[in-house]
Amino acid sequence: MRKVTLIPGDGIGPEITKAALEVVEASGAKIEWQIMDAGISANKKGKPVLSDEVISSIKKNGVCLKGPTETPVISGHRSVNVALRQKLNLFANLRPVRSIEGVRSRFEGIDLVVVRENTEDLYAGIEHRIGNVAAESIKLITAEASLRIAKFAFEYARREKRKKVTVVHKANIMKLSDGLFLECAREVAKDYPDIVYEEVIVDNTCMQLVKNPENYDVLLCPNLYGDIISDLCAGLVGGLGIVPGANIGESVAVFEAVHGSAPDIAGRNVANPTAMILSAAMMLKYIGEEERGEKIENALLEVLREGKNLTPDLGGSATTFEFCRSIVKKLES
Ligand code: NAI
């Protein structure tokens, strides 16, 4: 039986995680979940928001399925996600964004992937106040991390038979930092003549994505732009509740929905577990259970297409549990 670390997380985390686990079980995958507390929920039990025990469990198992964790604004603890990515060196954030039949959105036929550098840029956490008059954040871009993420994006594109990689940057203004990111991407692109290489400035990318999203395939971004662009892309296909994500390192991977802990609807059994279930399916594929991952995706897509048992964010009135039951029924039939 394959051991996987499970972090239910905060807010709606435990509800959507429970749904994902039931679906994984119904697929027939044999997983032994090692349940770990992280985030505010760990804090409430007197534990640190991210303990060494959690880190060593993920390192040992190599794979983790994670619910969203809350991060206080301005003061309070640092983001568990950012800390996890740095401690485990999860350098690549992968977000496949696809239109789903039955999910209302402004566009159809969208199928793109955001590859985001996950460890540095303005998220390196190197910032300080200068008294009460100013604050400084360092935008850290290294050649090593930039070459590594560019290689990851091109390898991914080749493996998944994608045609184009678009690098998102602002090297016209940040000539040194974004300039280095771009130089590294250009260098790596030379080794992939089979894949079209393109560069677009970040503000223009946002406008183009909203106007002509079908023009994009794989988007390669430094950390901050990638964070913003991936939520924009989620909006193109119907919102945060339906997009899965993965944080991938050399030998460890953490799979999670792209949305947050949704404190406004937590504990009400109305959260949409789609993104979490799709993240679990991605995880199964990563550990070599492709067929079961695919089976889950198909059952979920069928339930969404039928539109009978949808959660409120998708215009329905089903509970998280009822939505999950419909997927489990399809998997068991
Ligand atoms: P959020 O994604 O939690 O919520 C934004 C809006 O989308 C809310 O109206 C919420 O109800 C809705 N929503 C989100 N997921 C949903 C789902 N599965 N089903 C139905 N509706 C859903 O973003 P927000 O409010 O900015 O952040 C809340 C907390 O989550 C913060 O503490 C933030 O730091 C944290 N967060 C954690 C992430 C993670 O652990 N990966 C990612 C993003 C935010």
Coordinates of C-alpha atoms and ligand atoms in Angstrom, one line a residue:
M1 CA 0.0 0.0 0.0
R2 CA 1.4 3.4 -1.0
K3 CA 1.8 5.9 1.9
V4 CA 0.8 9.5 1.2
T5 CA 0.9 12.4 3.6
L6 CA -2.4 14.1 4.0
I7 CA -2.8 17.7 5.3
P8 CA -6.6 18.5 5.7
G9 CA -5.7 22.2 6.4
D10 CA -8.0 25.0 7.5
G11 CA -11.4 26.4 6.7
I12 CA -13.1 24.2 4.1
G13 CA -10.0 22.1 3.9
P14 CA -11.3 19.2 6.1
E15 CA -14.6 19.1 4.1
I16 CA -13.1 18.9 0.7
T17 CA -10.3 16.6 1.8
K18 CA -12.9 14.1 3.1
A19 CA -14.7 14.2 -0.2
A20 CA -11.4 13.6 -2.1
L21 CA -10.5 10.7 0.1
E22 CA -13.9 9.0 -0.5
V23 CA -13.5 9.4 -4.2
V24 CA -9.9 8.0 -4.2
E25 CA -11.1 5.1 -2.2
A26 CA -14.0 4.4 -4.6
S27 CA -11.5 4.4 -7.5
G28 CA -9.9 1.3 -5.9
A29 CA -6.5 3.0 -5.3
K30 CA -4.8 1.6 -2.2
I31 CA -3.5 4.5 -0.2
E32 CA -2.4 4.6 3.4
W33 CA -3.0 8.2 4.4
Q34 CA -0.6 9.7 7.0
I35 CA -2.7 12.5 8.5
M36 CA -0.8 15.6 9.6
D37 CA -1.9 19.0 11.1
A38 CA -0.6 22.2 9.5
G39 CA -1.9 25.8 9.5
I40 CA -4.2 27.5 11.9
S41 CA -5.8 24.1 12.8
A42 CA -2.4 22.8 14.0
N43 CA -1.9 26.0 16.0
K44 CA -5.3 25.5 17.7
K45 CA -4.0 22.2 18.9
G46 CA -0.9 23.8 20.4
K47 CA 1.4 22.7 17.5
P48 CA 3.5 24.9 15.2
V49 CA 1.8 25.9 11.9
L50 CA 4.4 23.8 10.0
S51 CA 6.2 21.3 12.2
D52 CA 9.4 19.3 11.4
E53 CA 7.2 16.2 11.7
V54 CA 5.1 17.3 8.7
I55 CA 8.2 18.0 6.7
S56 CA 9.8 14.7 7.4
S57 CA 6.5 12.8 6.7
I58 CA 6.4 14.4 3.2
K59 CA 10.1 13.8 2.6
K60 CA 9.7 10.1 3.6
N61 CA 6.5 9.5 1.6
G62 CA 7.6 11.6 -1.3
V63 CA 4.0 12.7 -2.0
C64 CA 1.4 14.8 -0.1
L65 CA -2.2 15.8 -0.7
K66 CA -2.9 19.1 1.0
G67 CA -6.0 21.1 1.8
P68 CA -5.8 25.0 1.9
T69 CA -4.2 26.7 4.9
E70 CA -5.0 30.1 6.2
T71 CA -2.4 32.9 6.2
P72 CA -3.0 36.1 8.3
V73 CA -2.6 39.4 6.5
I74 CA 0.2 41.8 7.5
S75 CA 1.2 40.3 10.9
G76 CA 1.2 36.7 12.1
H77 CA 2.8 33.6 10.8
R78 CA 4.4 33.2 7.3
S79 CA 2.4 31.3 4.7
V80 CA 2.6 27.5 5.3
N81 CA 2.6 27.1 1.5
V82 CA 5.5 29.4 0.9
A83 CA 7.4 27.7 3.8
L84 CA 6.6 24.2 2.4
R85 CA 7.7 25.1 -1.1
Q86 CA 11.0 26.5 0.3
K87 CA 11.7 23.8 2.8
L88 CA 11.0 20.9 0.3
N89 CA 12.4 22.8 -2.6
L90 CA 9.2 22.4 -4.5
F91 CA 10.4 24.6 -7.3
A92 CA 7.7 24.1 -9.9
N93 CA 4.1 25.0 -9.5
L94 CA 1.9 23.4 -12.1
R95 CA -1.7 24.4 -12.8
P96 CA -3.5 22.9 -15.7
V97 CA -6.5 25.0 -16.6
R98 CA -9.3 23.4 -18.7
S99 CA -12.8 24.4 -19.7
I100 CA -15.2 21.9 -18.2
E101 CA -18.5 21.1 -19.8
G102 CA -21.3 22.0 -17.4
V103 CA -19.4 24.7 -15.6
R104 CA -20.5 28.1 -16.7
S105 CA -17.8 30.5 -17.8
R106 CA -17.2 33.2 -20.4
F107 CA -15.0 31.0 -22.6
E108 CA -15.1 27.5 -24.1
G109 CA -12.3 25.2 -25.2
I110 CA -9.6 26.5 -22.9
D111 CA -6.7 24.2 -22.3
L112 CA -3.6 25.8 -21.0
V113 CA -1.0 25.2 -18.3
V114 CA 0.6 27.7 -16.0
V115 CA 4.2 26.7 -14.9
R116 CA 5.3 29.0 -12.1
E117 CA 8.7 29.3 -10.4
N118 CA 7.9 28.6 -6.8
T119 CA 10.9 29.4 -4.6
E120 CA 12.2 32.9 -5.2
D121 CA 11.3 36.3 -6.8
L122 CA 9.4 38.6 -4.4
Y123 CA 8.2 35.6 -2.4
A124 CA 11.7 34.9 -1.1
G125 CA 10.5 36.7 2.0
I126 CA 13.5 39.0 2.1
E127 CA 11.9 42.3 3.2
H128 CA 12.3 44.9 5.9
R129 CA 10.9 48.1 7.2
I130 CA 12.9 51.3 7.3
G131 CA 11.3 52.8 10.4
N132 CA 7.8 54.1 9.7
V133 CA 8.7 55.7 6.4
A134 CA 9.4 52.9 3.9
A135 CA 9.6 49.1 3.4
E136 CA 11.8 47.2 1.0
S137 CA 11.3 43.7 -0.6
I138 CA 14.1 42.0 -2.5
K139 CA 13.1 40.5 -5.8
L140 CA 15.5 37.5 -5.9
I141 CA 16.0 35.8 -9.3
T142 CA 18.9 33.3 -9.7
A143 CA 20.1 31.7 -12.9
E144 CA 20.0 28.3 -11.2
A145 CA 16.3 28.5 -10.4
S146 CA 15.4 30.2 -13.7
L147 CA 17.2 27.5 -15.8
R148 CA 15.6 24.7 -13.7
I149 CA 12.0 26.0 -14.1
A150 CA 12.5 26.7 -17.8
K151 CA 13.7 23.2 -18.3
F152 CA 10.8 21.8 -16.3
A153 CA 8.3 23.8 -18.5
F154 CA 9.9 22.6 -21.8
E155 CA 10.1 19.0 -20.6
Y156 CA 6.5 19.2 -19.5
A157 CA 5.5 20.7 -22.9
R158 CA 7.3 17.9 -24.8
R159 CA 6.0 15.1 -22.6
E160 CA 2.4 16.4 -22.8
K161 CA 2.6 17.1 -26.5
R162 CA 2.1 20.8 -26.1
K163 CA 3.1 23.1 -28.9
K164 CA 4.1 26.4 -27.4
V165 CA 5.8 27.9 -24.3
T166 CA 5.2 31.6 -23.6
V167 CA 7.5 33.3 -21.1
V168 CA 5.8 36.0 -19.0
H169 CA 8.1 38.8 -17.9
K170 CA 8.6 42.6 -17.3
A171 CA 12.2 42.7 -18.5
N172 CA 11.5 46.1 -20.2
I173 CA 11.4 47.6 -16.7
M174 CA 13.2 45.1 -14.4
K175 CA 16.0 44.7 -16.9
L176 CA 18.3 42.8 -14.5
S177 CA 16.0 40.5 -12.5
D178 CA 13.3 39.6 -15.2
G179 CA 16.1 40.1 -17.7
L180 CA 18.0 37.1 -16.2
F181 CA 14.8 35.0 -16.1
L182 CA 14.3 35.7 -19.8
E183 CA 17.9 35.0 -20.7
C184 CA 17.7 31.6 -19.0
A185 CA 14.4 30.8 -20.8
R186 CA 16.0 31.7 -24.1
E187 CA 19.0 29.5 -23.4
V188 CA 16.8 26.5 -22.5
A189 CA 14.5 27.1 -25.5
K190 CA 17.4 26.4 -27.9
D191 CA 17.3 22.7 -26.8
Y192 CA 13.6 22.4 -27.8
P193 CA 13.3 23.4 -31.4
D194 CA 10.1 21.3 -31.7
I195 CA 8.3 23.7 -29.3
V196 CA 7.4 27.3 -30.3
Y197 CA 9.0 29.8 -28.0
E198 CA 7.4 33.2 -27.3
E199 CA 7.9 36.1 -24.9
V200 CA 5.1 38.4 -23.7
I201 CA 5.2 41.3 -21.1
V202 CA 3.0 40.5 -18.1
D203 CA 0.5 43.3 -18.4
N204 CA -0.1 42.5 -22.0
T205 CA -0.4 38.8 -21.1
C206 CA -3.3 39.6 -18.8
M207 CA -5.1 41.5 -21.5
Q208 CA -4.4 38.9 -24.2
L209 CA -5.5 36.1 -21.9
V210 CA -8.8 37.7 -21.3
K211 CA -9.2 38.6 -25.1
N212 CA -7.8 35.5 -26.8
P213 CA -7.1 32.7 -24.3
E214 CA -7.0 30.1 -27.0
N215 CA -3.6 31.6 -28.2
Y216 CA -1.9 30.2 -25.1
D217 CA -0.6 26.7 -24.3
V218 CA 2.1 26.6 -21.6
L219 CA 2.8 29.8 -19.7
L220 CA 6.2 30.0 -18.0
C221 CA 6.3 32.6 -15.2
P222 CA 8.4 33.9 -12.4
N223 CA 6.7 33.5 -9.0
L224 CA 4.7 36.6 -8.5
Y225 CA 3.3 36.9 -12.1
G226 CA 2.6 33.2 -12.0
D227 CA 0.6 33.5 -8.8
I228 CA -1.6 36.3 -10.3
I229 CA -1.9 34.8 -13.8
S230 CA -2.9 31.4 -12.5
D231 CA -5.9 32.9 -10.7
L232 CA -6.8 34.9 -13.8
C233 CA -6.7 31.7 -15.8
A234 CA -8.9 29.9 -13.2
G235 CA -11.4 32.7 -13.7
L236 CA -11.4 32.0 -17.5
V237 CA -12.8 28.5 -16.9
G238 CA -15.3 29.2 -14.1
G239 CA -13.4 30.0 -10.9
L240 CA -11.0 28.8 -8.2
G241 CA -13.2 25.9 -7.1
I242 CA -12.4 23.7 -10.2
V243 CA -8.6 24.1 -10.8
P244 CA -6.1 21.6 -9.4
G245 CA -2.5 22.2 -8.7
A246 CA 0.8 20.6 -7.9
N247 CA 4.1 21.8 -6.4
I248 CA 6.8 19.6 -7.7
G249 CA 10.5 19.2 -6.5
E250 CA 13.3 16.8 -7.5
S251 CA 11.9 13.9 -5.4
V252 CA 8.8 15.3 -3.6
A253 CA 5.5 16.6 -4.7
V254 CA 2.6 18.3 -3.0
F255 CA -0.8 18.4 -4.7
E256 CA -3.4 20.9 -3.7
A257 CA -6.4 22.9 -5.0
V258 CA -5.5 26.4 -6.1
H259 CA -8.2 28.1 -3.9
G260 CA -7.8 29.1 -0.3
S261 CA -9.5 28.1 2.9
A262 CA -12.7 30.0 2.1
P263 CA -13.5 31.0 5.7
D264 CA -16.8 32.6 4.5
I265 CA -18.3 29.2 3.7
A266 CA -16.3 26.9 6.0
G267 CA -18.1 24.3 8.0
R268 CA -21.3 24.6 6.0
N269 CA -20.9 21.6 3.8
V270 CA -21.3 23.7 0.6
A271 CA -17.7 24.0 -0.6
N272 CA -17.0 22.6 -4.1
P273 CA -14.5 19.8 -3.8
T274 CA -13.8 19.6 -7.6
A275 CA -10.3 21.2 -7.4
M276 CA -9.3 19.0 -4.5
I277 CA -10.6 15.8 -6.3
L278 CA -8.8 16.8 -9.5
S279 CA -5.6 17.4 -7.4
A280 CA -6.0 13.9 -5.9
A281 CA -6.4 12.5 -9.5
M282 CA -3.2 14.3 -10.5
M283 CA -1.5 12.8 -7.5
L284 CA -2.6 9.3 -8.5
K285 CA -1.2 9.8 -12.0
Y286 CA 2.1 11.1 -10.5
I287 CA 2.5 7.9 -8.4
G288 CA 1.8 5.7 -11.4
E289 CA -1.9 5.1 -10.9
E290 CA -2.8 6.7 -14.3
E291 CA -5.9 4.6 -14.9
R292 CA -7.4 5.3 -11.5
G293 CA -6.6 9.0 -11.9
E294 CA -8.3 9.1 -15.3
K295 CA -11.3 7.2 -13.9
I296 CA -11.8 9.8 -11.2
E297 CA -11.5 12.6 -13.7
N298 CA -14.1 11.0 -16.0
A299 CA -16.6 10.4 -13.2
L300 CA -16.2 13.9 -12.0
L301 CA -16.6 15.4 -15.4
E302 CA -19.7 13.3 -16.0
V303 CA -21.3 14.6 -12.8
L304 CA -20.5 18.2 -13.8
R305 CA -21.8 17.7 -17.4
E306 CA -25.1 16.2 -16.1
G307 CA -25.5 19.3 -13.9
K308 CA -28.0 17.6 -11.5
N309 CA -26.0 17.7 -8.3
L310 CA -23.8 20.8 -8.3
T311 CA -22.6 22.9 -5.4
P312 CA -23.9 26.5 -5.0
D313 CA -20.8 28.1 -6.5
L314 CA -21.7 26.3 -9.8
G315 CA -25.4 27.3 -9.6
G316 CA -26.7 24.2 -7.9
S317 CA -28.0 23.4 -4.4
A318 CA -26.2 20.2 -3.6
T319 CA -24.0 19.9 -0.5
T320 CA -20.3 18.9 -0.7
F321 CA -21.3 15.4 0.5
E322 CA -24.1 15.0 -2.1
F323 CA -21.8 16.1 -4.9
C324 CA -19.2 13.7 -3.7
R325 CA -21.7 10.8 -3.5
S326 CA -22.7 11.3 -7.1
I327 CA -19.0 10.9 -8.2
V328 CA -18.6 7.8 -5.9
K329 CA -21.8 6.3 -7.4
K330 CA -20.4 6.7 -10.9
L331 CA -17.1 5.1 -9.9
E332 CA -18.9 2.1 -8.2
S333 CA -21.3 1.5 -11.2
Ligands
NAI1 P1 -10.3 31.8 -1.1 O1 -9.9 31.0 -2.3 O2 -10.3 31.1 0.1 O3 -11.8 32.4 -1.4 C1 -12.1 33.3 -2.4 C2 -13.6 33.1 -2.7 O4 -13.8 31.9 -3.4 C3 -14.5 33.0 -1.5 O5 -15.7 33.7 -1.7 C4 -14.7 31.6 -1.3 O6 -15.9 31.2 -0.6 C5 -14.7 31.0 -2.7 N1 -14.2 29.7 -2.8 C6 -12.9 29.3 -2.7 N2 -12.8 28.0 -2.8 C7 -14.1 27.5 -3.0 C8 -14.6 26.2 -3.2 N3 -13.8 25.1 -3.2 N4 -15.9 26.1 -3.3 C9 -16.7 27.2 -3.3 N5 -16.3 28.4 -3.2 C10 -14.9 28.6 -3.0 O7 -9.3 33.1 -1.1 P2 -9.2 34.1 0.1 O8 -10.5 34.5 0.7 O9 -8.4 35.2 -0.6 O10 -8.2 33.5 1.1 C11 -8.7 32.8 2.3 C12 -7.5 32.2 3.0 O11 -7.0 31.1 2.3 C13 -6.4 33.2 3.3 O12 -5.9 33.0 4.6 C14 -5.3 32.8 2.3 O13 -4.0 33.1 2.8 C15 -5.5 31.3 2.2 N6 -5.1 30.7 0.9 C16 -4.5 29.5 1.0 C17 -4.1 28.9 -0.2 C18 -3.5 27.5 -0.1 O14 -3.4 27.0 1.0 N7 -3.2 26.9 -1.2 C19 -4.3 29.5 -1.5 C20 -4.9 30.8 -1.5 C21 -5.3 31.4 -0.3

